[in-house]
Tab-separated table of C-alpha atoms in Angstrom:
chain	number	residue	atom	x	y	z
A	1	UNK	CA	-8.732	-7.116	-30.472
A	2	UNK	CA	-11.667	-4.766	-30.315
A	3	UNK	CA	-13.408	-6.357	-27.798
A	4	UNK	CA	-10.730	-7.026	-25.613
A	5	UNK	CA	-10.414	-3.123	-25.622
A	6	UNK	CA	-13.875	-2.324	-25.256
A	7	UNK	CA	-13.997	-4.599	-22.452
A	8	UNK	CA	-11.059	-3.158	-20.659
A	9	UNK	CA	-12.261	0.118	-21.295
A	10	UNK	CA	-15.899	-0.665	-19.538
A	11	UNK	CA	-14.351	-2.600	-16.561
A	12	UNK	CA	-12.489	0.154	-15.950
A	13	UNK	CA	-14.941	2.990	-15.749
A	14	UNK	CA	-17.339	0.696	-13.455
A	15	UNK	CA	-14.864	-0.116	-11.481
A	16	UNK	CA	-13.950	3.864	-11.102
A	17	UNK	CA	-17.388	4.252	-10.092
A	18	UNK	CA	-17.617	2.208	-7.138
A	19	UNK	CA	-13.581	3.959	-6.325
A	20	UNK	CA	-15.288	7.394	-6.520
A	21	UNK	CA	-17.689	5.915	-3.119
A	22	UNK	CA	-14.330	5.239	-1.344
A	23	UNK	CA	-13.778	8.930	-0.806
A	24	UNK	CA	-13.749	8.585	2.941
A	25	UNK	CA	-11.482	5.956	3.236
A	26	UNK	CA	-8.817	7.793	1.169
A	27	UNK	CA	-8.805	10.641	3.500
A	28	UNK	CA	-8.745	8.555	6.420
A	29	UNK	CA	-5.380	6.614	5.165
A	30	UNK	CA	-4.315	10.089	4.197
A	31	UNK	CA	-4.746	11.630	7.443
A	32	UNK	CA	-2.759	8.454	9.270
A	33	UNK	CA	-0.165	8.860	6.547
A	34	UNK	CA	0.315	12.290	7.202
A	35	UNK	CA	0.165	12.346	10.898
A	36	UNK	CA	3.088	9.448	10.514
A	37	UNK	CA	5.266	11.686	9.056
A	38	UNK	CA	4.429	14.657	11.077
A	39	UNK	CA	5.210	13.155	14.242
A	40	UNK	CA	8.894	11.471	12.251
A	41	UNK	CA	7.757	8.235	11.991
A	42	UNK	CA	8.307	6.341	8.773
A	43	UNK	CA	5.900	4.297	6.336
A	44	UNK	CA	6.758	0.760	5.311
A	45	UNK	CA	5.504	-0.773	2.313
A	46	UNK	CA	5.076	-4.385	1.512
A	47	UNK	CA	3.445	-6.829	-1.397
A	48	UNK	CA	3.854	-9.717	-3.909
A	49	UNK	CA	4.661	-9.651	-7.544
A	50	UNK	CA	2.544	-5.971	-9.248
A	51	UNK	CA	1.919	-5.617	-5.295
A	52	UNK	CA	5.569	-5.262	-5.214
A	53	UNK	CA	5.951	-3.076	-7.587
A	54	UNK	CA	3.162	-0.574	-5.831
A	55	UNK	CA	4.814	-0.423	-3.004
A	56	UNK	CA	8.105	0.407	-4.367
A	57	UNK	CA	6.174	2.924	-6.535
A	58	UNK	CA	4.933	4.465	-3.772
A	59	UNK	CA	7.670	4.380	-1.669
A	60	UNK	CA	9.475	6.430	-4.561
A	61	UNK	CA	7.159	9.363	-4.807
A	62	UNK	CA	7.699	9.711	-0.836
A	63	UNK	CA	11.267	10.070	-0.482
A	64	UNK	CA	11.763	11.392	-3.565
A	65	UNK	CA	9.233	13.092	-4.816
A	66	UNK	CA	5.600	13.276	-6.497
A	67	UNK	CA	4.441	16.765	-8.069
A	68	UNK	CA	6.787	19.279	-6.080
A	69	UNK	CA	9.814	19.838	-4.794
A	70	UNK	CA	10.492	19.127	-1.108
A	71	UNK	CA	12.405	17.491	1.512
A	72	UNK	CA	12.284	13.426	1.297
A	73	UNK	CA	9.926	12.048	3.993
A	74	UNK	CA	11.407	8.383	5.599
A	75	UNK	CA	9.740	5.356	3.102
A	76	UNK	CA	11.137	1.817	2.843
A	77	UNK	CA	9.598	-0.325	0.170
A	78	UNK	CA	10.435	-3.899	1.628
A	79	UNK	CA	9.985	-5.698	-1.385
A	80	UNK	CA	13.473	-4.168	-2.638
A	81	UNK	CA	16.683	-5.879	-0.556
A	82	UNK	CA	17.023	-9.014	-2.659
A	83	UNK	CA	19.869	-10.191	0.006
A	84	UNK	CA	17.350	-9.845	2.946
A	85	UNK	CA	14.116	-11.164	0.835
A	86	UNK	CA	16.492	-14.237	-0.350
A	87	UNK	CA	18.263	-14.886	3.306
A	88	UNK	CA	15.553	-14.850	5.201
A	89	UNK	CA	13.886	-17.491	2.147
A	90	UNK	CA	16.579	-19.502	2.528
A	91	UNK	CA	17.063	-19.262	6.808
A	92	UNK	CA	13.076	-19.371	7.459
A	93	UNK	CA	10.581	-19.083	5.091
A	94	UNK	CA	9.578	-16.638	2.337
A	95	UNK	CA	6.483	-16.372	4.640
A	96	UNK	CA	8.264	-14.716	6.697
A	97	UNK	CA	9.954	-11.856	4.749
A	98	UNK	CA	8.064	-9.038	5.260
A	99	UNK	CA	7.715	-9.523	8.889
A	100	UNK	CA	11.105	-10.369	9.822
A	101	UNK	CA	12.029	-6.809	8.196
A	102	UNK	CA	9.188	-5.498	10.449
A	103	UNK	CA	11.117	-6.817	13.443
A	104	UNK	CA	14.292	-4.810	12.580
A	105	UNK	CA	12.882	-1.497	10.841
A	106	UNK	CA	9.580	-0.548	12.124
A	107	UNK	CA	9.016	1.088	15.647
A	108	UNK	CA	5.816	2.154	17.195
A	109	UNK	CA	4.182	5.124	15.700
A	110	UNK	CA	5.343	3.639	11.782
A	111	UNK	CA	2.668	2.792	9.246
A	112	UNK	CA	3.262	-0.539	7.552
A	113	UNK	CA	1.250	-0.499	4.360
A	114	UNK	CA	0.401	-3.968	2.331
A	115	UNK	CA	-0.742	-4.002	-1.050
A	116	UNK	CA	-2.732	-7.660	-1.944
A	117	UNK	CA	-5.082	-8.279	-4.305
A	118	UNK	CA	-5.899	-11.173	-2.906
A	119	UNK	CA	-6.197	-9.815	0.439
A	120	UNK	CA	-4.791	-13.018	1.780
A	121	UNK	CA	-0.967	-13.057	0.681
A	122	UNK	CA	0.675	-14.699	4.111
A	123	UNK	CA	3.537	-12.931	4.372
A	124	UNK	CA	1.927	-9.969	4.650
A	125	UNK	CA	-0.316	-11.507	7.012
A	126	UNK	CA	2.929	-12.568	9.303
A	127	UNK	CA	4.061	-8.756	8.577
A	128	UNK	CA	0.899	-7.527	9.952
A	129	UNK	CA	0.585	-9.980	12.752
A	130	UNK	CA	4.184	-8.543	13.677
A	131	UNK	CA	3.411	-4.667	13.280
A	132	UNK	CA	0.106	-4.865	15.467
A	133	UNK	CA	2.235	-6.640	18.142
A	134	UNK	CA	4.387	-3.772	17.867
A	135	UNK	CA	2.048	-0.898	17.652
A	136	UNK	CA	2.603	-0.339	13.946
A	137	UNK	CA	-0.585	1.258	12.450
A	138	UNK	CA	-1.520	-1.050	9.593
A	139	UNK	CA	-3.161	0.239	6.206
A	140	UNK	CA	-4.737	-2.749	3.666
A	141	UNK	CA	-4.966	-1.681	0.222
A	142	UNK	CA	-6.289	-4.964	-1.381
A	143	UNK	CA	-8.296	-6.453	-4.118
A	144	UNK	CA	-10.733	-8.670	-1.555
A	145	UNK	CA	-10.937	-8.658	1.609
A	146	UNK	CA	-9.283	-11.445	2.906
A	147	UNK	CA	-6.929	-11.986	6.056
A	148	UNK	CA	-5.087	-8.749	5.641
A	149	UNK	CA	-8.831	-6.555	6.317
A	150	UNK	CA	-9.085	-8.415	9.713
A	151	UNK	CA	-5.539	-7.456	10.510
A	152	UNK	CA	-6.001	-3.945	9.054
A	153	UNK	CA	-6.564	-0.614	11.399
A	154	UNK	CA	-7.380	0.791	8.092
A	155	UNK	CA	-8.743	-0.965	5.034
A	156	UNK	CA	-9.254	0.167	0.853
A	157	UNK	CA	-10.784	-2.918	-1.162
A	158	UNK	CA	-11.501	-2.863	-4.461
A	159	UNK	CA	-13.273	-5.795	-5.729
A	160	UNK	CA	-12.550	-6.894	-9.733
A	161	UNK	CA	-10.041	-8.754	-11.712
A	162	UNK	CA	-6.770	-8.599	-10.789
A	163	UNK	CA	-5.559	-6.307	-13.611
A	164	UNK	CA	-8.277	-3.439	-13.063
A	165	UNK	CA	-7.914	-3.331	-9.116
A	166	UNK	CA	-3.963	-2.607	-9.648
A	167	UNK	CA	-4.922	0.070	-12.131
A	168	UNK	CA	-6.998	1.768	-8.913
A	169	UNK	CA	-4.483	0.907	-6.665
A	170	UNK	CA	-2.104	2.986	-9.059
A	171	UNK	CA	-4.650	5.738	-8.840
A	172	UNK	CA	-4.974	5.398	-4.967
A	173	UNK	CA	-1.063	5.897	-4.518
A	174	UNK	CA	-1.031	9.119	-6.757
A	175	UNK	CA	-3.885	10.719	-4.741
A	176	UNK	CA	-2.419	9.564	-1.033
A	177	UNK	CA	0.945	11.060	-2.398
A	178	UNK	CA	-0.509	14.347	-3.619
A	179	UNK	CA	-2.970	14.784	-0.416
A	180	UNK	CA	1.082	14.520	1.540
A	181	UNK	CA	3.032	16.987	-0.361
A	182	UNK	CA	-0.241	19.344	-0.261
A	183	UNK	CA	-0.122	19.067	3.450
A	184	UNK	CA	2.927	18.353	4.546
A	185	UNK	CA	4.334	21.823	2.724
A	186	UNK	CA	1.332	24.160	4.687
């Protein structure tokens, strides 16, 4: 047991490290985040499984909110409508879940953001495909970069075992929705 926690413990801080050189990157998604909801657009969220539950986390902290209190700004975590995620299953494919919500909720000027650690998950591909067609900025937080990056305007990849690169993604959504309410109360 101790060194499954010393292990966890050391993946964690290298992994950190090579977070702390994505410092650019966070400001850029920051920037398009906050420009989104300046201008009344909305974010979209998407991803499979812990991916799922990242979006709807962050989703959360922006309509409701994170360290202060404020007015909601417009998120939809679309990993949440079991009656949409299940009919569209059952009438297409679940490949196509994510973008056939796309189709009906985004409009231009949006943000669709899809968490994958694989980088690769296809129906956030499809949602992608769909959002770009549409002129829905799209943000890639994955693990590696697979299909998603390509499809990406913006991209953050972490690179390690599944477990740790959730743990930064965690991190990434608490800084992205502190870096909003800081500027979207000026």
């Amino acid at each position: 047991m101790k060194d499954i926690f010393e292990k966890t413990i050391r993946e964690h801080a290298e992994i950190l490290k090579s977070f702390e050189l994505k410092k650019d990157i966070v400001l850029k998604i920051s920037k398009c985040l906050i420009n989104c909801l300046k201008k009344g657009h909305k974010i979209l969220l998407c991803g499979n499984g812990g991916s799922a539950a990242d979006a709807q986390h962050m989703a959360a902290e922006i309509v409701g909110r994170f360290l202060k209190d404020r007015k909601g700004y417009p998120a939809i975590a679309l990993t949440t409508d079991t009656s949409i995620i299940t009919s569209v299953s059952n009438d297409y494919s679940f490949e196509k879940i994510f973008e056939r919500q796309i189709e009906a909720l985004a409009c231009k000027g949006d943000v669709l953001i899809g968490f994958s650690t694989s980088g690769s998950s296809i129906n956030i591909v499809k949602a992608f495909e769909k959002a770009r067609d549409m002129g829905v900025k799209t943000i890639g937080i994955l693990g590696k970069p697979g299909k998603i990056y390509y499809l990406s305007d913006i991209t953050f990849t972490i690179n390690g075992s599944t477990a740790r690169v959730q743990e930064i993604h965690s991190i990434l959504i608490h800084i992205l929705c502190e870096l909003i309410e800081e500027n979207l109360l000026k």
